[in-house]
Coordinates of C-alpha atoms in Angstrom, one line a residue:
M1 CA 0.3 0.0 -0.1
T2 CA 1.1 3.6 -1.0
Q3 CA 0.2 7.1 0.4
I4 CA -1.4 8.9 -2.4
S5 CA -1.7 13.0 -1.8
S6 CA -4.2 15.4 -2.7
I7 CA -2.5 18.6 -3.3
N8 CA -3.3 22.2 -4.6
P9 CA -1.3 22.8 -7.6
F10 CA -2.0 26.7 -7.1
T11 CA -0.7 26.8 -3.5
G12 CA 1.5 23.8 -3.3
E13 CA -0.8 22.8 0.0
I14 CA -1.1 18.9 0.4
L15 CA -4.9 18.8 1.2
K16 CA -5.8 15.1 1.9
K17 CA -3.9 11.9 2.2
F18 CA -4.9 8.7 1.3
T19 CA -4.1 5.2 1.6
S20 CA -4.0 2.8 -1.5
P21 CA -6.0 -0.4 -1.0
S22 CA -4.8 -3.7 -0.3
E23 CA -5.1 -6.6 -2.2
Q24 CA -7.8 -7.8 -0.2
E25 CA -9.5 -4.6 -0.6
I26 CA -9.3 -4.6 -4.7
E27 CA -10.4 -8.4 -4.3
T28 CA -13.5 -7.1 -2.5
A29 CA -14.4 -4.4 -4.8
L30 CA -13.8 -6.8 -7.7
A31 CA -16.1 -9.1 -5.8
N32 CA -18.5 -6.6 -5.1
G33 CA -18.9 -5.6 -8.9
D34 CA -19.4 -9.1 -10.1
A35 CA -22.0 -9.5 -7.8
A36 CA -23.7 -6.2 -8.6
F37 CA -23.5 -7.2 -12.5
D38 CA -25.6 -10.3 -12.0
T39 CA -28.6 -8.2 -10.6
W40 CA -28.1 -5.1 -12.4
K41 CA -27.9 -6.2 -15.8
K42 CA -31.7 -7.5 -15.2
T43 CA -32.8 -4.3 -14.2
S44 CA -35.6 -2.1 -16.4
F45 CA -34.3 0.9 -18.4
E46 CA -36.8 2.8 -16.4
F47 CA -34.8 1.8 -13.4
R48 CA -31.5 2.8 -14.5
S49 CA -33.2 5.8 -15.8
G50 CA -34.6 7.0 -12.7
L51 CA -31.2 6.2 -10.8
M52 CA -29.3 8.1 -13.4
K53 CA -31.8 11.1 -13.6
K54 CA -31.1 11.2 -9.8
A55 CA -27.3 11.6 -10.4
G56 CA -27.5 14.3 -12.7
Q57 CA -30.0 16.0 -10.1
R58 CA -27.0 15.2 -7.3
L59 CA -24.6 17.2 -9.6
R60 CA -26.6 20.0 -10.1
D61 CA -27.9 20.5 -6.0
Q62 CA -23.9 20.0 -5.5
K63 CA -22.3 21.9 -8.0
E64 CA -20.4 24.4 -5.9
K65 CA -18.9 21.6 -3.6
Y66 CA -17.8 19.5 -7.1
A67 CA -16.9 22.3 -8.7
R68 CA -14.5 23.5 -5.8
L69 CA -13.1 20.2 -5.6
I70 CA -12.0 20.0 -9.3
S71 CA -10.4 23.9 -9.4
L72 CA -8.0 22.8 -5.6
E73 CA -7.1 19.3 -7.1
M74 CA -6.1 20.3 -10.8
G75 CA -6.1 24.5 -10.8
K76 CA -9.1 24.9 -13.2
V77 CA -10.5 28.1 -12.5
I78 CA -13.7 27.6 -10.9
K79 CA -16.2 29.2 -13.7
E80 CA -14.9 26.1 -15.9
S81 CA -15.1 23.6 -13.0
R82 CA -19.2 24.9 -12.6
S83 CA -19.5 24.1 -16.6
E84 CA -17.8 20.8 -16.2
I85 CA -20.3 19.9 -13.6
E86 CA -23.3 21.0 -15.7
K87 CA -22.1 18.9 -18.9
C88 CA -22.1 16.1 -16.7
A89 CA -25.4 16.3 -15.6
W90 CA -26.3 17.0 -19.1
V91 CA -24.9 13.7 -19.9
C92 CA -26.5 11.5 -17.3
D93 CA -29.9 13.1 -18.6
Y94 CA -29.2 12.2 -22.1
Y95 CA -28.2 8.4 -21.4
A96 CA -31.5 8.4 -19.1
D97 CA -33.6 9.2 -21.8
Q98 CA -31.9 7.3 -24.8
A99 CA -30.1 4.4 -23.8
E100 CA -33.2 2.3 -24.1
S101 CA -34.0 3.3 -27.7
F102 CA -30.3 3.3 -28.8
L103 CA -30.3 -0.4 -27.5
A104 CA -33.6 -1.4 -28.8
D105 CA -33.5 -4.7 -30.9
L106 CA -32.9 -4.5 -34.4
R107 CA -34.9 -6.5 -36.6
I108 CA -33.7 -7.8 -39.7
D109 CA -35.5 -9.4 -42.8
L110 CA -33.6 -11.8 -44.7
P111 CA -34.4 -12.0 -48.7
D112 CA -35.5 -15.7 -48.3
G113 CA -38.1 -14.7 -45.7
A114 CA -36.7 -15.9 -42.6
K115 CA -36.1 -13.1 -39.8
A116 CA -33.6 -12.2 -37.4
K117 CA -32.9 -9.7 -34.9
V118 CA -30.0 -8.2 -33.0
K119 CA -29.9 -7.8 -29.5
H120 CA -27.4 -5.6 -27.4
Q121 CA -26.5 -7.2 -24.2
P122 CA -24.1 -5.7 -21.7
L123 CA -20.7 -7.4 -21.1
G124 CA -20.0 -7.0 -17.3
M125 CA -17.4 -5.1 -15.5
V126 CA -15.7 -2.4 -17.4
L127 CA -12.5 -0.9 -16.1
A128 CA -11.9 3.2 -16.8
V129 CA -8.6 4.4 -16.5
M130 CA -9.3 8.1 -16.5
P131 CA -7.1 11.4 -16.8
W132 CA -6.7 14.5 -14.6
N133 CA -7.9 17.3 -16.9
F134 CA -11.0 16.8 -16.8
P135 CA -11.7 15.2 -13.8
F136 CA -15.8 14.9 -14.0
W137 CA -16.4 15.1 -17.0
Q138 CA -13.9 12.2 -18.7
V139 CA -15.7 9.9 -16.0
F140 CA -19.2 10.5 -16.6
R141 CA -18.9 10.3 -20.3
F142 CA -17.8 6.9 -19.6
A143 CA -20.1 5.9 -16.7
A144 CA -23.8 7.3 -18.0
P145 CA -23.8 5.2 -21.1
T146 CA -21.7 2.2 -19.8
L147 CA -24.1 1.9 -16.6
M148 CA -27.1 2.7 -18.6
A149 CA -26.2 -0.4 -20.8
G150 CA -26.6 -2.8 -17.8
N151 CA -22.7 -2.8 -17.1
V152 CA -20.8 -2.1 -13.8
G153 CA -17.7 0.2 -13.6
I154 CA -14.5 0.5 -11.6
L155 CA -12.7 3.9 -11.9
K156 CA -8.9 4.0 -11.8
H157 CA -8.5 8.0 -11.7
A158 CA -5.4 9.9 -12.3
S159 CA -3.1 9.9 -9.0
N160 CA -3.3 13.5 -8.5
V161 CA -7.2 13.8 -8.5
P162 CA -8.0 11.4 -5.8
Q163 CA -10.7 13.4 -4.3
C164 CA -12.4 13.7 -7.4
A165 CA -12.5 10.0 -7.9
L166 CA -14.1 9.5 -4.6
A167 CA -16.7 11.9 -5.0
I168 CA -17.8 10.6 -8.3
E169 CA -18.4 7.1 -6.5
E170 CA -20.3 9.5 -4.1
V171 CA -22.5 10.9 -6.6
F172 CA -23.6 7.0 -7.8
T173 CA -24.2 6.0 -4.3
S174 CA -26.0 8.7 -3.1
A175 CA -28.3 8.7 -6.2
G176 CA -29.2 5.0 -4.9
F177 CA -27.1 2.9 -7.4
P178 CA -26.7 -0.6 -5.9
K179 CA -23.5 -1.3 -4.2
G180 CA -20.8 -2.1 -6.6
V181 CA -22.3 -0.8 -9.6
F182 CA -19.5 1.7 -9.6
Q183 CA -16.6 2.0 -7.6
S184 CA -13.6 3.9 -7.4
L185 CA -10.1 2.5 -6.5
L186 CA -6.7 4.7 -5.6
I187 CA -4.7 2.4 -7.3
D188 CA -1.2 2.3 -9.3
S189 CA -0.5 1.3 -12.7
K190 CA 1.2 -1.7 -11.4
A191 CA -2.1 -2.6 -9.9
T192 CA -4.3 -1.6 -13.0
T193 CA -2.1 -3.9 -15.2
K194 CA -3.3 -6.9 -12.7
L195 CA -7.0 -5.4 -12.5
I196 CA -7.0 -6.1 -16.6
S197 CA -5.8 -9.1 -16.5
D198 CA -8.4 -10.5 -14.1
S199 CA -11.3 -12.6 -15.6
R200 CA -13.9 -10.9 -14.0
I201 CA -13.0 -7.4 -15.8
K202 CA -14.7 -7.7 -19.7
A203 CA -13.3 -4.6 -21.4
V204 CA -11.2 -1.2 -20.5
T205 CA -11.5 2.2 -21.6
L206 CA -8.8 4.9 -21.2
T207 CA -8.3 8.6 -21.9
G208 CA -4.9 9.7 -21.7
S209 CA -1.3 9.5 -23.5
E210 CA 0.0 7.5 -26.1
K211 CA 2.2 5.7 -23.4
A212 CA -0.7 5.0 -21.3
G213 CA -2.7 4.0 -24.1
A214 CA -0.2 1.6 -25.5
S215 CA 0.1 -0.2 -22.4
V216 CA -3.6 -0.4 -21.2
A217 CA -4.1 -1.8 -24.9
S218 CA -1.6 -4.2 -25.0
E219 CA -2.5 -5.7 -21.9
A220 CA -6.3 -5.9 -22.9
G221 CA -5.1 -7.3 -26.3
K222 CA -2.9 -10.0 -24.5
N223 CA -6.3 -10.8 -22.2
I224 CA -8.3 -10.7 -25.4
K225 CA -10.6 -7.8 -24.3
K226 CA -11.9 -5.0 -25.9
S227 CA -10.3 -1.5 -25.5
L228 CA -11.2 1.9 -26.4
L229 CA -8.6 4.8 -26.4
E230 CA -9.2 8.5 -26.8
L231 CA -5.1 9.6 -27.0
G232 CA -3.4 12.7 -27.7
G233 CA -4.3 15.5 -30.4
S234 CA -2.8 18.3 -31.9
D235 CA -5.6 19.7 -33.3
P236 CA -5.6 21.8 -36.5
F237 CA -7.8 25.5 -36.6
I238 CA -7.7 26.3 -40.0
V239 CA -8.6 30.0 -41.2
L240 CA -9.2 30.7 -44.9
N241 CA -9.1 34.0 -46.8
D242 CA -13.0 33.9 -47.0
A243 CA -13.6 33.3 -43.0
D244 CA -14.5 36.0 -40.8
V245 CA -11.5 36.1 -39.1
N246 CA -12.2 38.3 -35.7
L247 CA -14.8 36.1 -34.9
A248 CA -12.0 32.8 -35.6
A249 CA -9.6 34.6 -33.9
T250 CA -11.6 35.0 -31.1
T251 CA -12.9 31.7 -30.8
A252 CA -9.4 30.3 -31.6
V253 CA -8.1 32.0 -28.3
K254 CA -11.0 30.2 -26.3
S255 CA -10.4 26.6 -27.9
R256 CA -6.7 27.0 -27.4
M257 CA -7.2 28.6 -23.4
I258 CA -10.0 26.5 -22.5
N259 CA -8.6 24.5 -19.2
F260 CA -5.3 26.6 -19.8
G261 CA -4.7 24.4 -23.1
Q262 CA -4.7 21.1 -20.9
S263 CA -7.0 19.5 -23.5
C264 CA -6.8 16.7 -25.9
I265 CA -9.3 18.8 -28.2
A266 CA -8.0 22.2 -27.9
A267 CA -7.0 23.7 -30.8
K268 CA -3.0 23.5 -31.1
R269 CA -1.9 24.1 -34.7
F270 CA -3.4 27.6 -36.1
I271 CA -3.2 26.9 -39.9
I272 CA -3.9 30.6 -41.6
E273 CA -4.1 31.3 -45.2
A274 CA -1.6 33.9 -46.2
G275 CA -4.2 36.6 -47.2
V276 CA -5.5 36.9 -43.7
Y277 CA -2.6 35.7 -41.9
D278 CA -1.3 39.4 -40.3
Q279 CA -4.9 40.0 -39.5
F280 CA -5.5 36.8 -37.8
L281 CA -2.1 37.1 -35.7
E282 CA -3.1 40.7 -34.4
S283 CA -6.4 39.7 -33.6
F284 CA -5.4 36.3 -31.6
T285 CA -2.6 37.9 -29.8
K286 CA -4.8 41.1 -28.8
E287 CA -7.6 38.7 -27.7
L288 CA -5.1 36.5 -25.9
A289 CA -3.7 39.2 -23.8
K290 CA -7.0 40.3 -22.5
L291 CA -7.3 37.0 -20.6
K292 CA -6.7 37.5 -16.8
K293 CA -4.8 35.5 -14.3
G294 CA -5.7 35.0 -11.1
D295 CA -6.5 32.3 -8.4
P296 CA -8.5 29.2 -9.5
M297 CA -11.3 30.3 -7.2
D298 CA -11.5 33.9 -8.5
E299 CA -14.5 34.8 -10.2
E300 CA -12.8 36.9 -13.0
A301 CA -9.8 34.6 -13.6
D302 CA -9.2 33.4 -16.8
F303 CA -6.7 31.2 -16.2
A304 CA -4.5 30.0 -13.3
C305 CA -1.6 27.4 -13.5
M306 CA -1.3 24.0 -14.8
A307 CA -2.2 21.0 -13.1
R308 CA 1.6 19.9 -11.8
G309 CA 5.2 21.8 -11.9
D310 CA 6.4 18.8 -14.1
L311 CA 3.8 19.3 -16.8
A312 CA 4.9 23.3 -17.1
M313 CA 8.4 22.3 -17.0
E314 CA 7.9 19.8 -20.0
L315 CA 6.0 22.4 -21.9
Y316 CA 8.8 25.1 -21.6
E317 CA 11.5 22.5 -22.6
Q318 CA 9.3 21.9 -25.9
V319 CA 9.2 25.3 -26.2
K320 CA 12.6 26.0 -25.9
K321 CA 14.0 23.3 -28.2
S322 CA 11.6 24.7 -30.8
V323 CA 13.2 28.0 -30.5
D324 CA 16.3 26.7 -30.4
L325 CA 15.7 24.8 -33.7
G326 CA 14.5 28.3 -35.4
A327 CA 10.8 28.9 -34.5
K328 CA 10.1 32.6 -33.5
L329 CA 9.0 33.0 -30.1
L330 CA 6.1 36.0 -30.2
L331 CA 5.0 36.1 -26.7
G332 CA 5.5 34.3 -23.4
G333 CA 7.9 31.3 -23.3
K334 CA 9.7 32.1 -20.4
K335 CA 11.0 29.2 -18.2
P336 CA 9.0 28.4 -14.7
A337 CA 10.4 28.5 -11.4
K338 CA 11.6 25.1 -10.2
D339 CA 8.4 22.7 -9.6
S340 CA 6.0 25.7 -10.5
P341 CA 3.0 25.1 -12.1
F342 CA 2.7 28.7 -13.5
F343 CA 3.1 29.3 -17.3
E344 CA 2.6 32.3 -19.4
P345 CA 0.2 31.9 -22.6
T346 CA 2.8 31.5 -25.3
I347 CA 2.9 32.0 -29.0
L348 CA 5.0 30.5 -31.7
T349 CA 5.7 31.3 -35.4
E350 CA 8.0 30.2 -38.1
I351 CA 8.0 26.6 -36.7
P352 CA 10.3 24.5 -38.7
K353 CA 9.5 20.5 -39.4
N354 CA 12.0 19.2 -37.1
A355 CA 10.8 21.3 -33.9
P356 CA 8.9 19.2 -31.3
A357 CA 6.3 22.4 -31.9
Y358 CA 5.4 21.2 -35.2
S359 CA 5.0 17.3 -34.4
E360 CA 4.5 17.1 -30.8
E361 CA 1.1 17.7 -28.6
M362 CA 1.4 20.9 -26.8
F363 CA -0.3 19.9 -23.7
G364 CA -0.8 23.8 -22.3
P365 CA -1.1 27.4 -23.4
V366 CA 1.0 27.3 -26.4
A367 CA -0.3 28.1 -29.7
L368 CA 1.3 27.2 -32.6
I369 CA 1.1 29.5 -35.8
F370 CA 1.3 28.5 -39.2
K371 CA 1.2 30.6 -42.5
V372 CA -0.2 28.4 -45.7
E373 CA -0.5 30.0 -49.4
N374 CA -3.9 28.2 -50.4
E375 CA -6.4 25.7 -49.0
Q376 CA -4.7 22.8 -50.2
E377 CA -1.4 23.3 -48.5
A378 CA -3.6 23.9 -45.1
V379 CA -5.0 20.5 -45.4
L380 CA -1.3 18.6 -46.1
L381 CA -0.2 20.6 -43.1
A382 CA -3.4 19.6 -41.1
N383 CA -2.5 15.8 -41.9
D384 CA 1.1 15.7 -41.3
S385 CA 0.6 14.5 -37.9
E386 CA 0.6 11.3 -36.2
F387 CA -2.8 12.6 -34.2
G388 CA -6.3 12.9 -35.7
L389 CA -8.7 13.9 -32.8
G390 CA -10.5 16.8 -33.8
G391 CA -10.3 20.1 -35.9
S392 CA -11.8 23.5 -36.8
L393 CA -12.1 24.9 -40.2
W394 CA -13.1 28.6 -40.9
T395 CA -15.0 29.7 -44.3
R396 CA -17.9 31.4 -45.2
N397 CA -18.7 28.9 -48.1
L398 CA -20.2 25.7 -46.5
E399 CA -20.0 24.2 -49.4
K400 CA -16.2 24.5 -50.0
G401 CA -15.7 23.7 -45.9
E402 CA -17.7 20.4 -46.2
K403 CA -15.4 19.1 -49.2
L404 CA -12.1 20.3 -47.1
A405 CA -13.8 18.4 -44.2
E406 CA -13.9 15.2 -45.9
Q407 CA -9.9 15.5 -46.7
I408 CA -8.8 16.3 -43.2
E409 CA -7.7 13.0 -41.0
T410 CA -9.5 13.5 -37.7
G411 CA -12.3 12.0 -35.9
A412 CA -14.2 15.5 -36.1
V413 CA -14.1 18.6 -38.0
F414 CA -16.3 21.6 -36.7
I415 CA -17.0 24.5 -39.5
N416 CA -17.2 27.9 -38.3
S417 CA -16.9 26.7 -34.6
M418 CA -14.4 25.3 -31.9
T419 CA -14.3 21.7 -31.3
A420 CA -15.9 20.5 -28.6
S421 CA -17.6 17.4 -27.1
N422 CA -21.5 17.2 -26.9
P423 CA -23.7 13.6 -25.7
H424 CA -24.9 14.2 -29.3
L425 CA -22.0 13.8 -31.5
P426 CA -19.8 10.7 -31.7
F427 CA -16.4 11.6 -29.9
G428 CA -13.1 9.8 -30.6
G429 CA -9.9 9.9 -33.1
V430 CA -7.7 8.1 -35.5
K431 CA -4.0 7.4 -36.0
K432 CA -2.1 7.9 -32.6
S433 CA -5.3 9.8 -30.9
G434 CA -6.9 6.3 -30.3
Y435 CA -9.7 4.3 -31.6
G436 CA -13.5 3.5 -30.5
R437 CA -16.1 6.0 -29.9
E438 CA -17.8 7.9 -26.8
L439 CA -21.0 9.4 -27.0
S440 CA -24.1 9.5 -29.0
R441 CA -25.6 6.0 -30.1
N442 CA -22.0 4.6 -30.9
G443 CA -20.6 5.3 -27.6
I444 CA -23.3 3.0 -25.7
L445 CA -22.9 0.3 -28.4
E446 CA -18.9 0.0 -27.7
F447 CA -19.2 -2.4 -24.4
V448 CA -22.6 -4.4 -25.4
N449 CA -22.3 -7.7 -27.2
S450 CA -24.6 -7.1 -30.2
K451 CA -25.9 -10.6 -30.4
T452 CA -27.5 -12.3 -33.6
V453 CA -30.6 -14.5 -32.8
F454 CA -31.7 -16.1 -36.0
L455 CA -35.8 -17.1 -35.9
G456 CA -35.9 -20.1 -37.9

């Protein structure tokens, strides 16, 4: 057993300490989850829906409590934390209302007159390995469809948000979900690997880094288990000559700076057609300078700090190496103090191909701005990435926008809007951004057995 500390990154204060569960406690959790599934899978959609609605209401009723917990543990400004809790309540209601229709039997009439149907049945206990950047939302977008499908869930959350992990379990238990249907375990990566190999775990989903995704997928594959991965992103934000440039620039700042840039689907590479490049850069820089730094609990603050000091230093090293290789530093980029999570909003331009800023994910408030001569060059640059999560494309010509969107190698393209997750829309990536889909009908179908029944 090890000690796990909940630390406020803004102040460095240790908020609470926890002891990781013993092997016996982990075994008890597995046994409870396995027993719960035997009963839970037989419950009606009406019963599950009622509890999920209560979970959504619990989130709304305790919004301030949970929002403060997010801000305290990972440094998100309080207004963004409140929005995160509201979004979690939204996804609870969405699946409470839609799960039954999404999982209704699919009837098939064969050409010879025979009939069949496809039934969607739960798999069992699903393990979720989740990150710290949206500590409630990432979990609820997994949990709401997974539990509504009749599965049960076990959460292994990021080690720096243990209070959030336990609070999420509290949401479900206080809403009346039976014991074992949703559990949080404060375990490390070694214990997680062991968990994946346990026969009672039927599938695993991970949101996180490429390294973590490769490890979890490898273990799941070794044990012949379904896995879903939502990994990094280096989303392109393309602005063409015929775009509303000022609106695009204002949206670009919001898209880059949401969650202080610590978001997989934050816009990271701004690809601007030459005719509007100077206008965009001026407007973007001006809007970025308007943002206010402050304490995470400051109602007026637009940003506070990164989630940990080591993350700030990693980001700085990427910026420094890129500048050393020829990138132009237009704003920010100063080295953070030792162990400090504070980082200045930064803009890099004229980025060479061999620089980290060209090919790596910049997980923090660093904007990478590229100039291209035409729309086809913009698409080529957008696709010149190992990632493919989301993207944004700005043009007044929607017909052209749709044709270009088809050419961009990502899981989603938002035309004249910032990329955002939404319960109604499938969410996920291609290439090294992962595989599988969350949200919408696609998301609830990831962890069910689509069983064919032939009616002879």
